[in-house]
Coordinates of C-alpha atoms in Angstrom, one line a residue:
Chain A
X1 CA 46.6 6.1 24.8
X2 CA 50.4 7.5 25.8
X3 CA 48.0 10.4 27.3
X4 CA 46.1 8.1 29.4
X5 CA 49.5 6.3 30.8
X6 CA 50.4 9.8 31.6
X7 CA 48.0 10.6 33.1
X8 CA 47.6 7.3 35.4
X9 CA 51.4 7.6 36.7
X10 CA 51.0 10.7 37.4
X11 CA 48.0 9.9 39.7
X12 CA 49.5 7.3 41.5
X13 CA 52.7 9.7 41.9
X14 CA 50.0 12.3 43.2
X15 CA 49.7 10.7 47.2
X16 CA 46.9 13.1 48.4
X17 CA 45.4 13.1 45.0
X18 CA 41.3 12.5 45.5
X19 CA 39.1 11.7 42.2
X20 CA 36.3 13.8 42.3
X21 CA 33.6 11.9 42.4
X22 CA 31.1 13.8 39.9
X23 CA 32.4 14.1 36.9
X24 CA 33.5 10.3 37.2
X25 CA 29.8 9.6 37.9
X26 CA 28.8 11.5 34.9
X27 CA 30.9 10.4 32.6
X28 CA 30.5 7.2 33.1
X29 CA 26.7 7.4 33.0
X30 CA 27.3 9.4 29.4
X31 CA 29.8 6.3 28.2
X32 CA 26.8 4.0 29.2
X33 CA 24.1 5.5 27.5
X34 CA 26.4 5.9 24.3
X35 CA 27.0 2.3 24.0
X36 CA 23.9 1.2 24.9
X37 CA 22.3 3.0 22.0
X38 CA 25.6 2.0 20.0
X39 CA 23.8 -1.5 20.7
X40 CA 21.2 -0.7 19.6
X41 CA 21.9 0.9 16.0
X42 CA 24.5 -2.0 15.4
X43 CA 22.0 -4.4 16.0
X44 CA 19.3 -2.6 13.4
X45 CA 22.0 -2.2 11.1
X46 CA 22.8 -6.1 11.3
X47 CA 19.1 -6.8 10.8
X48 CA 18.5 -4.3 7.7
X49 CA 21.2 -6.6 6.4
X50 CA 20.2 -9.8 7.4
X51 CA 16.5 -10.4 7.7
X52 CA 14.6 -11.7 4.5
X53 CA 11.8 -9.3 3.8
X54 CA 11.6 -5.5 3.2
X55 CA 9.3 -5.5 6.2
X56 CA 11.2 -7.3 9.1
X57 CA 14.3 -5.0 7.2
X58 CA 11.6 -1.9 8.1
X59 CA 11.4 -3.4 11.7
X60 CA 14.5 -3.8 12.1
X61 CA 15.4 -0.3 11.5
X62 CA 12.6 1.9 12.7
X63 CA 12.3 0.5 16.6
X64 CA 16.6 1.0 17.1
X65 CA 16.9 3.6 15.1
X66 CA 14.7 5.9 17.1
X67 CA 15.8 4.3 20.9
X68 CA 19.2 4.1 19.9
X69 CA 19.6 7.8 18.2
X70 CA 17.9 8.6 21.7
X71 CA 20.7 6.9 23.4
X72 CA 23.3 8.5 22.0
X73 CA 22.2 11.7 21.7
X74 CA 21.4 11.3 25.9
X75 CA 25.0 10.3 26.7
X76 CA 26.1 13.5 24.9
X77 CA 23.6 15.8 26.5
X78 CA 24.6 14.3 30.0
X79 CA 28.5 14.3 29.2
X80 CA 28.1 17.8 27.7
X81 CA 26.1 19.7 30.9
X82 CA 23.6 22.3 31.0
X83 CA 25.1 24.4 27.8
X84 CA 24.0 25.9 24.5
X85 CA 25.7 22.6 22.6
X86 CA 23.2 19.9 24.8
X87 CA 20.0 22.4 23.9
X88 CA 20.7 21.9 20.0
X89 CA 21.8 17.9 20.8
X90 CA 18.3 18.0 23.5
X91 CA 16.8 20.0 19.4
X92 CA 18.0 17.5 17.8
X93 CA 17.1 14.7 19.8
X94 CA 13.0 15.7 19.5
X95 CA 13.8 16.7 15.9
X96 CA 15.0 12.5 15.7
X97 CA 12.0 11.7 17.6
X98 CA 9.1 13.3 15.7
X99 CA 10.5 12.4 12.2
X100 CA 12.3 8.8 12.6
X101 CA 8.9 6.9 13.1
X102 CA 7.0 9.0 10.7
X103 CA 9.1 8.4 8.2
X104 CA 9.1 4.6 8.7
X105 CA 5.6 4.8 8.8
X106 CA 5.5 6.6 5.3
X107 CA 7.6 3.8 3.8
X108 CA 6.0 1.2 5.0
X109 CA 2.9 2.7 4.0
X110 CA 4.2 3.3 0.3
X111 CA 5.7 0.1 0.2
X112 CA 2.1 -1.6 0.9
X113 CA 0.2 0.8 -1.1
X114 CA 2.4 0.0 -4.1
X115 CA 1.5 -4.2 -3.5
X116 CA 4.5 -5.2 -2.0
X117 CA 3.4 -8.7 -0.1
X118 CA 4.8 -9.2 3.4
X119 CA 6.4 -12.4 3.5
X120 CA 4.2 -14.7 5.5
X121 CA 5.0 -18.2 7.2
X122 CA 7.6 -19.8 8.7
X123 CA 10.8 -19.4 7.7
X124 CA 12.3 -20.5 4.6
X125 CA 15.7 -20.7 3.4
X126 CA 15.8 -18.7 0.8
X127 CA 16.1 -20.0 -2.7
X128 CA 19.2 -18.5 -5.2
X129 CA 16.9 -16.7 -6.7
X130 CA 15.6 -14.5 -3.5
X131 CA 19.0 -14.3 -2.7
X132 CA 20.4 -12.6 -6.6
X133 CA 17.1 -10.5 -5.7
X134 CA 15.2 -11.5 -8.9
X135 CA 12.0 -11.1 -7.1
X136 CA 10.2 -11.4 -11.0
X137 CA 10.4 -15.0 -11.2
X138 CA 9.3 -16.5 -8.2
X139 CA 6.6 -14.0 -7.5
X140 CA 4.4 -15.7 -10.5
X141 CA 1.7 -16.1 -8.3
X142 CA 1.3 -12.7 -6.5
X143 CA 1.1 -11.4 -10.1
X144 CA -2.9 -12.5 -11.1
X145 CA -3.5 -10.8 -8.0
X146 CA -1.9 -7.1 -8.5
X147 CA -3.2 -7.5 -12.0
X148 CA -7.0 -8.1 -10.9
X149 CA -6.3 -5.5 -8.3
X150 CA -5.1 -2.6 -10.3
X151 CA -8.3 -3.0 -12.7
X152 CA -10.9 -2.8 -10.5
Chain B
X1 CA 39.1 12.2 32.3
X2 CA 38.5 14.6 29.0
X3 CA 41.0 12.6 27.1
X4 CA 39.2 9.0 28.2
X5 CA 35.9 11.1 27.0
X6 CA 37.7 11.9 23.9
X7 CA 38.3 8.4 23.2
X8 CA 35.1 7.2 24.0
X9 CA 33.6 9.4 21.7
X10 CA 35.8 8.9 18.7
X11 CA 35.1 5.0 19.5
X12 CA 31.3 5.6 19.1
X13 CA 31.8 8.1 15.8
X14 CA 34.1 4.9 14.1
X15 CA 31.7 2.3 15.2
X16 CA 28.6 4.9 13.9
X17 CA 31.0 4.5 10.8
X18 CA 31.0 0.7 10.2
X19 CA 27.3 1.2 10.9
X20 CA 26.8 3.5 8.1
X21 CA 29.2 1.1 5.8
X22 CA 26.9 -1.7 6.6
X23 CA 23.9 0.3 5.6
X24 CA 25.5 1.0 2.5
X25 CA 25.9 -2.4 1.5
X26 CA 21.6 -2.7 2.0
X27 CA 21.6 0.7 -0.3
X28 CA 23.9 -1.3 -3.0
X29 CA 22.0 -4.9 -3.2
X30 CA 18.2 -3.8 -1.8
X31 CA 16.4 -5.6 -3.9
X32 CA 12.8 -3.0 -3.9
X33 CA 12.9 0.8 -4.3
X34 CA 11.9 0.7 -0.5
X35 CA 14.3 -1.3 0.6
X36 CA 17.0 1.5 -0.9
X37 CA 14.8 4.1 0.7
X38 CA 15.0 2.6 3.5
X39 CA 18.8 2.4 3.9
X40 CA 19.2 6.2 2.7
X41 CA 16.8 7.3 5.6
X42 CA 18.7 4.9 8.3
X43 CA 21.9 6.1 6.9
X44 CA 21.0 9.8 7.1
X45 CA 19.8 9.4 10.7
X46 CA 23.3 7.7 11.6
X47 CA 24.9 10.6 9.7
X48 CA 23.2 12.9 11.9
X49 CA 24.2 11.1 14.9
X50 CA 27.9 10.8 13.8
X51 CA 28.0 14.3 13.0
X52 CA 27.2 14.9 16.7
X53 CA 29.4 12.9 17.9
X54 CA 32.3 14.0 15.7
X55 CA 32.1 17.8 16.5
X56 CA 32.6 16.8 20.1
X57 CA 35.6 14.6 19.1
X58 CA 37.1 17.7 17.0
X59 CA 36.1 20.2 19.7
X60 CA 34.1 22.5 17.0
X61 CA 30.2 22.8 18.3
X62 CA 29.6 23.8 14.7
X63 CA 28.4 20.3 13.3
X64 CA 25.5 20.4 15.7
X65 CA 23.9 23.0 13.6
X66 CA 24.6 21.2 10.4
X67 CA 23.2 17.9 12.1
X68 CA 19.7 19.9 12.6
X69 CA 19.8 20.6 9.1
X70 CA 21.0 17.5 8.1
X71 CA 17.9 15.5 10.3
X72 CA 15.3 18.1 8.7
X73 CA 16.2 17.4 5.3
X74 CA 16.4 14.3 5.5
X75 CA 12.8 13.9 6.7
X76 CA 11.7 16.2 3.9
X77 CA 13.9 14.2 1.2
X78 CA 12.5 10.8 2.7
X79 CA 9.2 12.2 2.0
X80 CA 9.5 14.0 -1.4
X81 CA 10.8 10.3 -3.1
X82 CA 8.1 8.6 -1.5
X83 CA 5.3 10.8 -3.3
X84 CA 7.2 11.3 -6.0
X85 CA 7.7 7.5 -6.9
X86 CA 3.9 6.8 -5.9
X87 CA 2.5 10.4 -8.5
X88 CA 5.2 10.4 -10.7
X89 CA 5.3 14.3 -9.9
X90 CA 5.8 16.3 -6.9
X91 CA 3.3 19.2 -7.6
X92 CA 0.2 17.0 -6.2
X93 CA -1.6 18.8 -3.6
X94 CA -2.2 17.1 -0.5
X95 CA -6.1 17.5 -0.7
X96 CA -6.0 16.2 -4.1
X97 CA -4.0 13.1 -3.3
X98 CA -6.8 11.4 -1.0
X99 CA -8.8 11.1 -4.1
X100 CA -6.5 10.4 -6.9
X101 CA -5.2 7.2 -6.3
X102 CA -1.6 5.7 -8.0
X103 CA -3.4 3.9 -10.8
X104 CA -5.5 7.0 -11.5
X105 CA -2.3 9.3 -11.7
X106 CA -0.6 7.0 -13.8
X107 CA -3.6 6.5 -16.9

């Protein structure tokens, strides 16, 4: 902060001093890409915490994750410049891209295999025991159906 | 302007830090097995992002590398639970897996 001050007075004791206009541009299309995508992986984290059901949680995390990693990593490859560091950020930036929705696809895929029931309907508020995560008890009717489903 | 770039980036490495606090928290009280999966492969993907960041912030273009590895293994360790908690092993071959199904693995 004391650096910025420093830096301001001594720009308005500079009189002929003129910005360049460039880097200002870039930067400042760097700073916005960053928090954009800091947006949007805030926003996934608050839902992975927040939303009732493992699969609106899955949601949740797998769209921002992906466009917000993208983001960020963008805002460093433009503030960064054509260099060797933004080739490995652009590396890791596909790396993010291939692997982020496959894996969310893998869990969700798991998670249905293994008979875990999306929770359908409108919205409830959720009972105390949702909410200690004692899924056992209230899930007394899904169980005649995993049971007639595993013996078949 | 590389010191307000400094600062901008050390702001999104902290708030990539409360992010990955918070994602904790759904890795500590998930109820399912997925939903802790879940969280670990969120939380690795912010670590990878952080780590980005945060080598900037430091001025060492080391962390980049460790980032790649970082995003490849978690990918691979994402993957590896998820077979291993559906087999119960990690030694089933891919071709056999489209036939053996989980209740046939587990009798």
């Amino acid at each position: 902060m004391t650096y910025m001050l420093i830096l301001a007075a001594e720009t308005v004791q500079a009189a002929n001093y003129v910005p360049e206009i460039l880097p200002l541009l870039r930067n400042g299309l760097a700073v916005a890409s960053m928090v954009i995508g800091l947006f949007f992986v805030l926003g996934g984290t608050l839902g992975v915490l927040r939303l009732p059901d493992f699969f609106t949680r899955l949601h949740a995390a797998g769209m921002t994750d992906t466009l917000g990693a993208e983001l960020i990593l963008l805002g460093l490859i433009i503030q960064e410049g054509f260099t060797q560091l933004s080739l490995k950020f652009l590396f890791v930036s596909i790396f993010l891209l291939l692997t982020s929705p496959t894996a969310t696809h893998a869990v969700a895929n798991a998670a249905y295999q293994a008979g875990l029931k999306p929770l359908l309907g409108k919205y409830k508020i959720p009972t105390a025991a949702e909410i200690s995560g004692d899924y056992t008890k209230q899930d007394d009717h899904h169980a005649d159906d995993h049971s007639s489903e595993d013996h078949h | 302007m590389e010191y307000f770039m400094s600062y901008a980036n050390l702001g999104v490495a902290l708030f990539l830090l409360i992010s990955m606090a918070m994602m904790l928290g759904r890795l500590l009280l998930g109820p399912t097995l997925y939903d802790r999966l879940l969280a670990v492969n969120s939380f690795g993907t912010k670590t990878v992002l952080f780590l980005c960041v945060f080598c900037l912030v430091i001025d060492r273009p080391d962390g980049v590398d460790i980032a790649l590895l970082y995003a490849l293994m978690n990918f691979i360790a994402t993957i590896a639970v998820l077979k291993f908690f559906r087999y119960r092993a990690l030694d089933v071959s891919l071709l056999e897996s489209h036939i053996t199904d989980r209740d046939g693995a587990a009798e």
